[in-house]
CSV table of C-alpha atoms in Angstrom, one decimal:
chain,number,residue,atom,x,y,z
J,171,MET,CA,-4.6,6.0,-56.4
J,172,SER,CA,-4.0,1.9,-55.5
J,173,LEU,CA,-3.9,0.8,-51.5
J,174,LYS,CA,-0.9,0.5,-51.5
J,175,ARG,CA,0.7,3.6,-52.2
J,176,ILE,CA,-2.5,4.9,-49.9
J,177,ARG,CA,-0.6,2.4,-47.1
J,178,ARG,CA,2.1,4.4,-48.0
J,179,LEU,CA,1.2,7.6,-47.9
J,180,ALA,CA,-0.9,7.7,-45.1
J,181,PRO,CA,0.2,5.3,-42.3
J,182,SER,CA,-2.4,5.9,-39.9
J,183,ILE,CA,-5.1,3.8,-40.5
J,184,ARG,CA,-7.9,6.4,-39.8
J,185,PHE,CA,-6.4,8.7,-41.9
J,186,ARG,CA,-6.2,5.6,-44.7
J,187,LEU,CA,-10.5,4.9,-43.4
J,188,THR,CA,-10.7,9.0,-44.0
J,189,ILE,CA,-8.6,8.5,-47.4
J,190,LEU,CA,-10.8,5.5,-48.6
J,191,ASN,CA,-14.2,6.6,-46.8
J,192,VAL,CA,-14.3,10.2,-49.0
J,193,LEU,CA,-13.0,9.0,-52.5
J,194,ILE,CA,-16.0,5.9,-52.7
J,195,PHE,CA,-17.7,8.3,-51.3
J,196,GLY,CA,-16.8,11.0,-53.6
J,197,LEU,CA,-17.2,8.6,-56.9
J,198,THR,CA,-20.3,7.7,-55.7
J,199,MET,CA,-21.2,11.2,-55.3
J,200,GLY,CA,-19.3,11.6,-59.2
J,201,GLY,CA,-21.5,9.2,-60.3
J,202,PHE,CA,-25.4,10.7,-58.8
J,203,GLY,CA,-23.8,14.3,-59.8
J,204,TYR,CA,-23.6,12.5,-63.9
J,205,ALA,CA,-26.1,11.1,-63.9
J,206,THR,CA,-28.5,13.2,-62.4
J,207,SER,CA,-27.3,16.2,-64.2
J,208,GLU,CA,-27.6,14.3,-67.8
J,209,PHE,CA,-30.6,13.4,-66.4
J,210,LEU,CA,-31.9,17.3,-65.5
J,211,LYS,CA,-30.7,18.6,-69.0
J,212,ARG,CA,-32.7,15.5,-71.1
J,213,SER,CA,-35.4,16.8,-68.7
J,214,LEU,CA,-34.8,20.1,-68.8
J,215,GLN,CA,-33.8,20.2,-73.4
J,216,LYS,CA,-37.2,18.4,-73.5
J,217,GLU,CA,-39.3,20.7,-71.6
J,218,PHE,CA,-37.8,23.1,-73.7
J,219,ASP,CA,-38.3,21.4,-77.7
J,220,ASP,CA,-41.9,20.5,-76.1
J,221,ALA,CA,-42.9,24.4,-76.1
J,222,LEU,CA,-41.0,25.3,-79.1
J,223,PHE,CA,-43.2,22.7,-80.9
J,224,ASN,CA,-46.6,24.1,-79.0
J,225,TYR,CA,-45.8,27.3,-80.3
J,226,ALA,CA,-44.1,26.0,-83.6
J,227,VAL,CA,-48.2,24.5,-84.2
J,228,ASP,CA,-49.7,28.2,-83.0
J,229,VAL,CA,-47.9,30.1,-85.7
J,230,VAL,CA,-48.6,27.4,-89.1
J,231,GLU,CA,-52.4,28.1,-87.2
J,232,GLY,CA,-52.2,31.3,-88.1
J,233,ILE,CA,-50.0,30.9,-91.6
J,234,THR,CA,-52.5,33.1,-93.6
J,235,LEU,CA,-52.2,33.8,-97.6
J,236,ASP,CA,-52.3,37.5,-98.9
J,237,GLN,CA,-53.8,38.9,-101.5
J,238,SER,CA,-50.8,37.6,-104.3
J,239,GLY,CA,-51.1,34.4,-102.9
J,240,ASP,CA,-47.9,34.7,-101.0
J,241,LEU,CA,-47.8,32.5,-97.6
J,242,LEU,CA,-47.9,35.5,-95.1
J,243,LEU,CA,-46.3,34.0,-92.2
J,244,THR,CA,-47.7,36.0,-89.1
J,245,PRO,CA,-46.3,36.1,-85.0
J,246,PRO,CA,-49.1,34.2,-82.4
J,247,GLN,CA,-49.9,37.5,-79.8
J,248,LEU,CA,-49.1,37.2,-76.7
J,249,ASP,CA,-51.3,34.2,-74.6
J,250,HIS,CA,-51.0,34.8,-71.0
J,251,LEU,CA,-52.6,31.4,-70.7
J,252,LYS,CA,-49.0,29.7,-72.0
J,253,SER,CA,-45.2,30.0,-71.5
J,254,TYR,CA,-42.4,29.9,-72.8
J,255,PRO,CA,-38.9,29.7,-72.2
J,256,PHE,CA,-37.7,32.1,-74.8
J,257,ALA,CA,-38.7,35.3,-75.4
J,258,LEU,CA,-41.5,35.7,-78.3
J,259,GLY,CA,-39.5,38.3,-80.4
J,260,THR,CA,-36.4,37.2,-80.0
J,261,ALA,CA,-37.6,34.0,-82.2
J,262,LEU,CA,-36.2,33.9,-86.1
J,263,LEU,CA,-39.8,32.4,-88.2
J,264,GLN,CA,-39.3,31.0,-91.7
J,265,ILE,CA,-41.3,29.1,-94.3
J,266,ARG,CA,-38.8,26.8,-96.5
J,267,HIS,CA,-39.8,25.5,-100.0
J,268,ARG,CA,-37.6,21.7,-100.0
J,269,SER,CA,-36.2,22.8,-103.0
J,270,GLY,CA,-34.0,25.9,-100.6
J,271,THR,CA,-36.5,28.5,-101.5
J,272,ILE,CA,-36.8,31.0,-98.1
J,273,LEU,CA,-40.6,31.7,-98.6
J,274,SER,CA,-41.2,34.3,-95.3
J,275,LYS,CA,-39.9,35.2,-92.3
J,276,VAL,CA,-39.3,37.1,-89.4
J,277,GLY,CA,-37.2,38.2,-87.2
J,278,LEU,CA,-33.5,39.2,-88.1
J,279,TRP,CA,-31.3,36.5,-89.6
J,280,GLY,CA,-28.9,38.7,-91.9
J,281,GLU,CA,-26.7,35.9,-93.1
J,282,PHE,CA,-27.7,33.8,-90.5
J,283,ARG,CA,-28.9,30.1,-92.5
J,284,VAL,CA,-30.2,26.9,-91.3
J,285,PRO,CA,-29.9,23.7,-92.7
J,286,PHE,CA,-32.1,21.5,-93.6
J,287,GLN,CA,-32.2,18.9,-96.9
J,288,ALA,CA,-31.3,17.1,-94.1
J,289,GLU,CA,-33.8,17.3,-92.1
J,290,PHE,CA,-36.6,16.9,-94.9
J,291,GLU,CA,-35.4,13.7,-95.9
J,292,ARG,CA,-35.8,12.7,-92.0
J,293,LEU,CA,-39.2,14.0,-92.4
J,294,GLY,CA,-39.8,12.1,-95.5
J,295,LYS,CA,-39.0,9.4,-93.5
J,296,GLY,CA,-41.8,9.2,-91.4
J,297,GLU,CA,-41.0,11.8,-88.5
J,298,GLU,CA,-43.6,14.2,-87.1
J,299,VAL,CA,-40.7,16.8,-86.6
J,300,VAL,CA,-37.1,17.5,-86.3
J,301,TYR,CA,-35.1,19.3,-84.0
J,302,SER,CA,-31.5,20.9,-84.2
J,303,THR,CA,-29.0,23.1,-82.6
J,304,GLN,CA,-27.2,26.0,-84.4
J,305,ARG,CA,-24.0,26.7,-82.3
J,306,ASP,CA,-22.5,28.8,-85.7
J,307,LEU,CA,-24.0,31.7,-85.7
J,308,ASN,CA,-22.1,33.0,-88.2
J,309,GLY,CA,-24.5,36.0,-90.0
J,310,LEU,CA,-26.6,36.4,-87.0
J,311,PRO,CA,-27.2,39.8,-86.6
J,312,LEU,CA,-27.9,40.4,-82.4
J,313,PRO,CA,-27.7,36.6,-81.3
J,314,GLU,CA,-29.2,36.3,-78.0
J,315,ALA,CA,-27.6,33.0,-76.1
J,316,GLY,CA,-25.2,30.8,-77.1
J,317,ALA,CA,-26.7,28.5,-79.5
J,318,TYR,CA,-30.4,28.4,-80.6
J,319,ARG,CA,-32.4,25.7,-80.4
J,320,VAL,CA,-34.5,25.2,-83.8
J,321,ILE,CA,-37.5,23.1,-84.7
J,322,HIS,CA,-38.2,22.2,-88.9
J,323,PHE,CA,-42.3,21.7,-89.0
J,324,PRO,CA,-44.0,20.3,-92.1
J,325,ILE,CA,-46.9,22.9,-92.9
J,326,ASP,CA,-48.4,20.7,-95.7
J,327,ASN,CA,-49.8,17.1,-95.1
J,328,SER,CA,-47.8,15.5,-98.4
J,329,MET,CA,-45.4,13.0,-98.0
J,330,PRO,CA,-42.6,13.9,-98.3
J,331,PRO,CA,-43.5,17.5,-97.4
J,332,GLN,CA,-43.0,20.2,-99.6
J,333,LEU,CA,-43.3,23.2,-96.8
J,334,ILE,CA,-41.6,23.1,-93.3
J,335,LEU,CA,-41.7,25.8,-90.8
J,336,GLN,CA,-38.3,26.5,-89.2
J,337,ILE,CA,-38.0,28.2,-85.4
J,338,ALA,CA,-35.0,29.3,-84.0
J,339,ALA,CA,-35.0,30.7,-81.0
J,340,PRO,CA,-32.4,31.5,-78.2
J,341,THR,CA,-31.6,28.9,-75.7
J,342,THR,CA,-31.0,30.9,-73.5
J,343,LEU,CA,-33.2,30.2,-70.2
J,344,LEU,CA,-32.1,26.6,-70.6
J,345,GLU,CA,-28.5,27.6,-70.4
J,346,SER,CA,-29.4,29.6,-67.4
J,347,GLN,CA,-30.9,27.3,-65.5
J,348,LEU,CA,-28.3,23.9,-66.9
J,349,ALA,CA,-25.4,27.0,-65.6
J,350,THR,CA,-27.3,26.4,-62.1
J,351,ARG,CA,-27.5,23.5,-61.5
J,352,HIS,CA,-24.3,23.0,-62.4
J,353,LEU,CA,-22.7,25.5,-60.1
J,354,ALA,CA,-24.9,23.4,-57.4
J,355,PHE,CA,-23.2,20.1,-57.9
J,356,ALA,CA,-20.5,22.4,-57.6
J,357,VAL,CA,-20.4,24.0,-55.0
J,358,SER,CA,-22.0,21.2,-53.3
J,359,ILE,CA,-20.7,18.3,-54.1
J,360,PRO,CA,-17.0,19.5,-52.3
J,361,LEU,CA,-19.3,20.4,-49.1
J,362,ILE,CA,-20.7,17.3,-49.3
J,363,LEU,CA,-17.5,15.5,-49.0
J,364,LEU,CA,-15.9,18.0,-46.9
J,365,MET,CA,-18.0,16.7,-43.9
J,366,ALA,CA,-18.1,13.0,-44.7
J,367,MET,CA,-14.1,13.3,-44.9
J,368,LEU,CA,-15.1,15.1,-41.4
J,369,ALA,CA,-17.4,12.5,-40.2
J,370,SER,CA,-15.0,10.2,-41.4
J,371,TYR,CA,-12.5,11.4,-39.9
J,372,ILE,CA,-14.4,11.4,-36.6
J,373,LEU,CA,-15.4,8.3,-36.7
J,374,ALA,CA,-13.1,6.1,-37.2
J,375,GLY,CA,-11.8,7.9,-34.3
J,376,ARG,CA,-14.8,6.6,-32.3
J,377,ALA,CA,-14.2,3.1,-33.6
J,378,LEU,CA,-10.4,2.7,-33.6
J,379,ALA,CA,-10.7,4.6,-30.2
J,380,PRO,CA,-9.9,0.9,-28.3
J,381,ILE,CA,-7.1,0.0,-30.1
J,382,THR,CA,-4.9,3.2,-29.1
J,383,VAL,CA,-6.4,2.6,-25.9
J,384,MET,CA,-5.1,-1.4,-26.3
J,385,VAL,CA,-1.5,0.0,-27.4
J,386,ALA,CA,-0.8,2.4,-24.9
J,387,GLN,CA,-1.7,-1.0,-22.6
J,388,ALA,CA,0.6,-2.4,-24.2
J,389,ASN,CA,2.8,-0.9,-24.2
J,390,SER,CA,3.0,-1.1,-20.6
J,391,ILE,CA,3.3,-4.1,-19.8
J,392,GLY,CA,6.4,-6.0,-19.3
J,393,ALA,CA,8.0,-9.1,-18.0
J,394,GLN,CA,7.6,-8.6,-14.3
J,395,GLU,CA,3.8,-7.5,-15.3
J,396,LEU,CA,2.7,-10.3,-17.7
J,397,SER,CA,-0.5,-10.7,-15.1
J,398,LYS,CA,-2.1,-7.8,-16.6
J,399,ARG,CA,-4.1,-7.3,-19.1
J,400,LEU,CA,-5.9,-5.8,-22.3
J,401,PRO,CA,-9.2,-3.7,-21.9
J,402,VAL,CA,-12.0,-5.4,-23.7
J,403,PRO,CA,-14.9,-3.1,-25.4
J,404,GLU,CA,-18.0,-3.5,-24.4
J,405,THR,CA,-19.1,-3.5,-28.1
J,406,ARG,CA,-19.6,-6.9,-29.6
J,407,ASP,CA,-16.6,-6.3,-32.8
J,408,GLU,CA,-14.0,-7.7,-34.2
J,409,ILE,CA,-12.0,-5.0,-32.0
J,410,ARG,CA,-13.4,-7.0,-28.8
J,411,ASP,CA,-12.7,-10.9,-30.2
J,412,LEU,CA,-8.9,-9.4,-30.7
J,413,ALA,CA,-9.1,-7.5,-27.0
J,414,LEU,CA,-9.6,-11.7,-26.6
J,415,THR,CA,-7.6,-13.3,-28.4
J,416,LEU,CA,-5.0,-10.7,-27.6
J,417,ASN,CA,-5.3,-11.6,-23.6
J,418,GLN,CA,-5.3,-15.0,-24.3
J,419,MET,CA,-2.5,-15.3,-25.9
J,420,LEU,CA,-1.3,-13.2,-23.1
J,421,GLU,CA,-2.3,-15.1,-20.2
J,422,ARG,CA,-0.4,-18.3,-22.4
J,423,ILE,CA,2.9,-16.7,-22.1
J,424,ASP,CA,2.8,-15.8,-18.8
J,425,ARG,CA,1.8,-19.9,-17.9
J,426,ALA,CA,5.0,-20.1,-20.2
J,427,PHE,CA,6.5,-17.0,-18.5
J,428,GLN,CA,5.7,-19.1,-14.5
J,429,SER,CA,7.2,-22.6,-16.1
J,430,GLN,CA,9.5,-21.7,-17.0
J,431,GLU,CA,10.5,-19.6,-14.3
J,432,LYS,CA,9.7,-22.6,-12.0
J,433,PHE,CA,11.6,-24.9,-14.5
J,434,ILE,CA,14.5,-22.8,-13.9
J,435,ALA,CA,14.3,-22.9,-10.2
J,436,ASP,CA,13.5,-26.8,-10.1
J,437,ALA,CA,15.9,-28.1,-12.3
J,438,SER,CA,18.7,-26.0,-10.6
J,439,HIS,CA,17.4,-27.0,-7.1
J,440,GLN,CA,17.6,-30.6,-9.1
J,441,LEU,CA,21.4,-29.9,-10.3
J,442,LEU,CA,22.2,-28.6,-7.0
J,443,THR,CA,21.8,-31.8,-5.0
J,444,PRO,CA,24.3,-34.1,-7.2
J,445,LEU,CA,26.2,-32.0,-7.6
J,446,THR,CA,26.4,-30.9,-3.0
J,447,VAL,CA,26.9,-35.0,-2.4
J,448,MET,CA,30.1,-34.6,-4.8
J,449,LYS,CA,30.9,-31.8,-2.8
J,450,GLY,CA,31.0,-33.4,0.3
J,451,ALA,CA,32.4,-36.8,-0.6
J,452,LEU,CA,34.8,-34.9,-2.6
J,453,GLU,CA,35.6,-32.6,1.1
J,454,SER,CA,35.9,-36.1,2.7
J,455,ALA,CA,38.9,-37.3,0.8
J,456,ARG,CA,40.1,-34.4,1.0
J,457,ARG,CA,39.7,-34.2,4.6
J,458,GLN,CA,41.6,-37.5,4.9
J,459,GLU,CA,44.2,-36.9,1.5
J,460,SER,CA,43.0,-40.0,0.1
J,461,LEU,CA,40.1,-41.0,-2.6
J,462,THR,CA,38.0,-44.0,-0.6
J,463,THR,CA,36.7,-46.0,-2.9
J,464,GLU,CA,33.3,-45.6,-1.2
J,465,SER,CA,33.3,-41.8,-2.0
J,466,ILE,CA,34.3,-42.6,-5.8
J,467,GLU,CA,31.1,-45.0,-5.9
J,468,SER,CA,29.1,-42.1,-4.2
J,469,CYS,CA,30.7,-39.9,-7.1
J,470,LEU,CA,29.7,-41.9,-9.6
J,471,THR,CA,26.5,-42.9,-8.6
J,472,GLU,CA,25.9,-38.5,-8.7
J,473,VAL,CA,27.8,-38.3,-12.3
J,474,ASP,CA,25.0,-40.7,-13.1
J,475,HIS,CA,22.0,-38.8,-11.4
J,476,LEU,CA,23.7,-35.7,-13.6
J,477,THR,CA,23.5,-37.2,-16.7
J,478,ASN,CA,20.2,-38.5,-16.8
J,479,LEU,CA,19.3,-35.1,-15.4
J,480,VAL,CA,21.1,-33.5,-18.2
J,481,ARG,CA,19.8,-35.9,-20.5
J,482,ASP,CA,16.3,-35.1,-20.0
J,483,LEU,CA,16.5,-31.5,-20.0
J,484,LEU,CA,17.9,-32.3,-23.1
J,485,ALA,CA,14.6,-34.4,-24.3
J,486,LEU,CA,12.3,-31.5,-22.9
J,487,ALA,CA,14.0,-29.1,-24.5
J,488,ARG,CA,14.3,-30.8,-27.8
J,489,MET,CA,10.7,-31.2,-28.3
J,490,ASP,CA,9.9,-27.9,-27.3
J,491,ALA,CA,11.8,-27.0,-30.4
J,492,GLY,CA,9.5,-28.2,-32.1
J,493,VAL,CA,7.8,-31.2,-34.4
J,494,GLU,CA,9.6,-29.9,-37.7
J,495,THR,CA,13.2,-30.9,-35.6
J,496,LEU,CA,11.2,-34.7,-35.1
J,497,GLN,CA,13.0,-37.4,-38.0
J,498,PHE,CA,9.5,-39.7,-38.3
J,499,GLN,CA,9.4,-42.8,-39.8
J,500,LYS,CA,7.0,-46.1,-39.5
J,501,LEU,CA,7.3,-47.8,-36.9
J,502,PHE,CA,5.7,-50.9,-35.7
J,503,LEU,CA,4.5,-50.0,-31.5
J,504,ASP,CA,5.6,-53.7,-30.8
J,505,GLU,CA,8.7,-54.2,-31.8
J,506,LEU,CA,9.8,-50.5,-29.4
J,507,VAL,CA,7.5,-52.4,-26.5
J,508,LEU,CA,9.4,-56.1,-27.1
J,509,GLU,CA,12.5,-53.1,-26.7
J,510,ALA,CA,12.1,-51.6,-23.7
J,511,ILE,CA,11.2,-54.6,-22.2
J,512,HIS,CA,14.5,-55.6,-22.8
J,513,LYS,CA,16.2,-52.7,-21.1
J,514,LEU,CA,14.0,-52.5,-18.4
J,515,GLU,CA,15.2,-56.1,-17.3
J,516,PRO,CA,18.1,-55.2,-14.8
J,517,VAL,CA,15.8,-52.6,-12.9
J,518,VAL,CA,12.8,-55.0,-12.2
J,519,ARG,CA,15.2,-58.3,-11.4
J,520,GLN,CA,16.5,-56.2,-8.4
J,521,LYS,CA,12.8,-56.3,-6.9
J,522,ASP,CA,11.7,-59.0,-8.8
J,523,ILE,CA,8.9,-57.8,-10.6
J,524,ARG,CA,7.3,-59.2,-13.6
J,525,ILE,CA,6.5,-58.0,-16.5
J,526,LYS,CA,3.7,-59.5,-18.4
J,527,PHE,CA,3.7,-58.4,-21.9
J,528,ASP,CA,-0.4,-59.0,-23.7
J,529,LEU,CA,0.1,-59.0,-27.6
J,530,MET,CA,-3.0,-58.6,-29.5
J,531,ASP,CA,-3.3,-61.6,-32.0
J,532,PRO,CA,-3.6,-60.9,-35.6
J,533,LEU,CA,-4.5,-63.9,-37.0
J,534,VAL,CA,-7.8,-64.1,-33.7
J,535,SER,CA,-8.8,-60.0,-34.0
J,536,GLY,CA,-8.1,-60.4,-38.4
J,537,LEU,CA,-6.5,-57.3,-38.5
J,538,GLU,CA,-3.0,-57.1,-39.6
J,539,ARG,CA,0.0,-55.6,-37.3
J,540,PRO,CA,-0.2,-52.1,-38.0
J,541,GLN,CA,2.4,-49.0,-38.3
J,542,VAL,CA,2.8,-45.6,-36.6
J,543,LYS,CA,4.7,-42.8,-37.9
J,544,GLY,CA,6.8,-41.3,-35.2
J,545,GLU,CA,10.6,-41.1,-34.7
J,546,GLU,CA,11.8,-44.7,-32.9
J,547,GLN,CA,14.2,-43.1,-30.2
J,548,LEU,CA,10.9,-40.8,-28.5
J,549,LEU,CA,8.4,-43.6,-28.6
J,550,THR,CA,10.7,-45.9,-26.7
J,551,THR,CA,11.3,-43.3,-24.6
J,552,LEU,CA,8.1,-43.2,-23.4
J,553,ILE,CA,6.6,-46.7,-23.4
J,554,TYR,CA,10.1,-47.3,-21.3
J,555,ASN,CA,9.0,-44.0,-18.6
J,556,LEU,CA,6.0,-45.2,-18.6
J,557,ILE,CA,7.0,-49.4,-17.4
J,558,GLU,CA,10.0,-48.3,-15.4
J,559,ASN,CA,6.8,-45.4,-13.3
J,560,ALA,CA,5.4,-49.1,-13.3
J,561,ALA,CA,7.9,-51.1,-11.9
J,562,LYS,CA,8.9,-48.1,-9.1
J,563,TYR,CA,5.7,-47.4,-7.7
J,564,SER,CA,5.3,-51.5,-7.9
J,565,PRO,CA,5.6,-53.8,-4.8
J,566,ARG,CA,8.2,-56.3,-4.8
J,567,GLY,CA,7.4,-59.3,-5.9
J,568,SER,CA,4.2,-57.9,-7.6
J,569,GLN,CA,3.6,-57.7,-11.8
J,570,VAL,CA,3.3,-55.2,-14.1
J,571,GLN,CA,0.4,-56.0,-16.9
J,572,VAL,CA,1.7,-54.3,-20.8
J,573,ARG,CA,-1.5,-54.5,-23.2
J,574,LEU,CA,-0.7,-53.2,-27.0
J,575,ARG,CA,-4.3,-53.4,-29.0
J,576,TRP,CA,-5.3,-52.1,-31.8
J,577,THR,CA,-8.1,-51.2,-34.5
J,578,LYS,CA,-7.9,-49.7,-37.8
J,579,GLU,CA,-8.3,-46.2,-36.9
J,580,ASN,CA,-6.4,-46.7,-33.5
J,581,GLN,CA,-2.8,-48.5,-31.5
J,582,GLN,CA,-3.7,-48.8,-27.4
J,583,LEU,CA,-0.5,-49.1,-25.0
J,584,ASP,CA,-2.1,-49.7,-21.3
J,585,VAL,CA,0.6,-50.6,-18.4
J,586,ILE,CA,-0.9,-51.3,-15.0
J,587,ASP,CA,0.4,-51.7,-11.8
J,588,ASP,CA,0.2,-52.8,-8.4
J,589,GLY,CA,1.0,-50.0,-6.7
J,590,PRO,CA,-0.6,-47.8,-4.7
J,591,GLY,CA,-2.1,-45.7,-7.3
J,592,ILE,CA,-3.2,-41.8,-8.2
J,593,PRO,CA,-4.5,-39.8,-5.2
J,594,VAL,CA,-7.8,-38.6,-6.3
J,595,GLY,CA,-7.8,-34.9,-8.0
J,596,SER,CA,-3.7,-35.6,-8.5
J,597,GLU,CA,-4.9,-37.4,-11.9
J,598,ASN,CA,-3.2,-34.6,-14.2
J,599,LEU,CA,-0.3,-33.4,-11.9
J,600,ILE,CA,2.1,-36.3,-12.2
J,601,PHE,CA,2.7,-35.3,-16.1
J,602,GLU,CA,3.9,-32.2,-14.8
J,603,ARG,CA,7.8,-31.6,-14.7
J,604,PHE,CA,9.6,-32.1,-10.9
J,605,ARG,CA,6.6,-34.0,-10.0
J,606,ARG,CA,7.5,-37.3,-7.5
J,607,GLY,CA,5.2,-39.4,-6.2
J,608,THR,CA,5.3,-41.8,-3.1
J,609,GLY,CA,5.9,-45.3,-3.1
J,610,SER,CA,3.6,-48.3,-1.2
J,611,GLU,CA,5.7,-47.3,1.7
J,612,GLY,CA,5.2,-44.4,1.7
J,613,ALA,CA,8.5,-42.5,0.9
J,614,ARG,CA,9.6,-40.7,-2.2
J,615,LYS,CA,10.9,-42.2,-4.7
J,616,PRO,CA,14.5,-41.3,-6.0
J,617,GLY,CA,14.2,-39.3,-9.7
J,618,PHE,CA,13.7,-36.0,-10.9
J,619,GLY,CA,10.0,-36.1,-12.0
J,620,LEU,CA,10.5,-36.3,-15.2
J,621,GLY,CA,9.9,-39.1,-16.8
J,622,LEU,CA,5.7,-39.2,-17.0
J,623,ALA,CA,5.8,-35.4,-17.9
J,624,ILE,CA,8.7,-36.8,-21.1
J,625,ALA,CA,6.2,-38.8,-21.3
J,626,LYS,CA,2.9,-36.9,-22.0
J,627,LYS,CA,5.5,-34.4,-23.9
J,628,ILE,CA,6.2,-37.1,-26.8
J,629,ALA,CA,2.4,-38.3,-27.0
J,630,ASP,CA,1.6,-34.6,-27.8
J,631,VAL,CA,4.2,-34.7,-30.2
J,632,HIS,CA,3.2,-37.6,-32.2
J,633,GLY,CA,-0.5,-36.2,-31.3
J,634,GLY,CA,-1.5,-39.5,-29.2
J,635,GLU,CA,-2.9,-39.2,-25.7
J,636,LEU,CA,-1.6,-40.1,-22.9
J,637,TRP,CA,-3.7,-40.3,-18.9
J,638,VAL,CA,-4.5,-42.6,-15.6
J,639,ASP,CA,-6.7,-44.3,-13.5
J,640,GLN,CA,-7.0,-46.3,-11.0
J,641,ALA,CA,-6.5,-49.8,-12.2
J,642,PRO,CA,-9.4,-51.4,-13.7
J,643,SER,CA,-8.7,-54.7,-11.6
J,644,GLN,CA,-8.0,-53.6,-8.4
J,645,VAL,CA,-11.5,-51.3,-8.3
J,646,ALA,CA,-13.2,-53.9,-9.5
J,647,GLU,CA,-12.1,-56.0,-5.8
J,648,ASN,CA,-12.2,-51.9,-3.7
J,649,THR,CA,-8.5,-53.2,-2.8
J,650,GLU,CA,-6.3,-50.6,-0.4
J,651,GLN,CA,-3.7,-51.4,-2.6
J,652,LYS,CA,-5.3,-49.7,-6.1
J,653,GLY,CA,-2.8,-49.2,-8.6
J,654,ALA,CA,-2.6,-47.4,-11.5
J,655,SER,CA,-3.2,-47.5,-15.1
J,656,PHE,CA,-1.3,-45.7,-18.0
J,657,HIS,CA,-3.4,-45.0,-21.9
J,658,PHE,CA,-1.3,-44.1,-24.6
J,659,ARG,CA,-3.7,-43.8,-27.9
J,660,VAL,CA,-1.7,-43.1,-31.1
J,661,LYS,CA,-3.2,-42.9,-34.8
J,662,ASN,CA,-2.7,-45.5,-36.9
J,663,PHE,CA,-0.2,-44.5,-40.2
């Protein structure tokens, strides 16, 4: 029976394990029983043949000559010190010449004939004695068993022998012993298999009991109950590993649901603010029965805010869909930095902020310009968001430093500003969605708090790293204007 058929007929794992255990144990027991039966059969057969051999020796010692010179065959008297696996009175004895002539016989032979030619040939080749089993008992007046064991024993020492003693003994006791043992196997093996099946079923049930509890608990966990966890068994086995793995998965799902709910709530709030402003401007215009330039400008500003917000949300959704939806290509990171700086010129010009781009010189370093594998639009957005964030939080008239360095393995982009820096313990929080900071003057900066979250997500989908720490120059000077230093590292193509 194949494993597929077992799965189809037995949908329960417990039942399948029981069947497999019984099959394996049954095949083992069957093989062991067959081997044991053959061993016992050979052992009993050898004991029978040894007894028959000893009996033949006793008979040969009692062969004498009568007054006419003929051989006289006299069965030995019963010796209480010897035991034979057959009744002495049931054994058939005869002396035969090589020519086939029967010289003397004892017992009710009737027309029963035993072969002799092949046996003479084997004895002539040097065999000490020859045994055969006679199952064709035609002509035997009173058969004592279903088969007779015949020994062909040489009487003279010539080679080849001229006379042999043939003794045919019924195998009644041998057959009885074999039948008893076969019956014992036929009864004991099914009982053992039944006990093994019950034991396997009980043990499998105990082993799978934690899974049953886990299934019941998992079925009780709904979308509003993701804080629940599956029970972890105390045993240190695969089931415990499964429970721990499923609990870790539930924890990730719980965090994802919480993040999704928070994201939806924050997004709704961010969308509501510009819509409220637009509604107020339009209601004011309706009361005045005319659209003023101020109302139109206010509405356009909020539309721009909505457009930017939706664009950022779509970018996050696109990356959340998976890397397989992105189109990667070979790119030069320095070209993307220059493109982002060019786009930011109008923004930084309003605050009189200078952007200093420090690019590694290939001639000095001895390393050629490497490329990265990524999506051009996303990597440009990452660089743009980092520089735009630095300019947003830097005071007027300050400088934003942008450095690009590379090694044989990777490239690193550093963006350093002169802003208020990052509060201690908030180095990871600033990459959360809708997280906004305050400027050097303490006021909350405009925006939606998605720029750094998008940059972090872009770094992740490109297999890179994005982190922040205090600006090294400001830390060394121990000034209150600490500044922040953002670092983006990505592997070379």
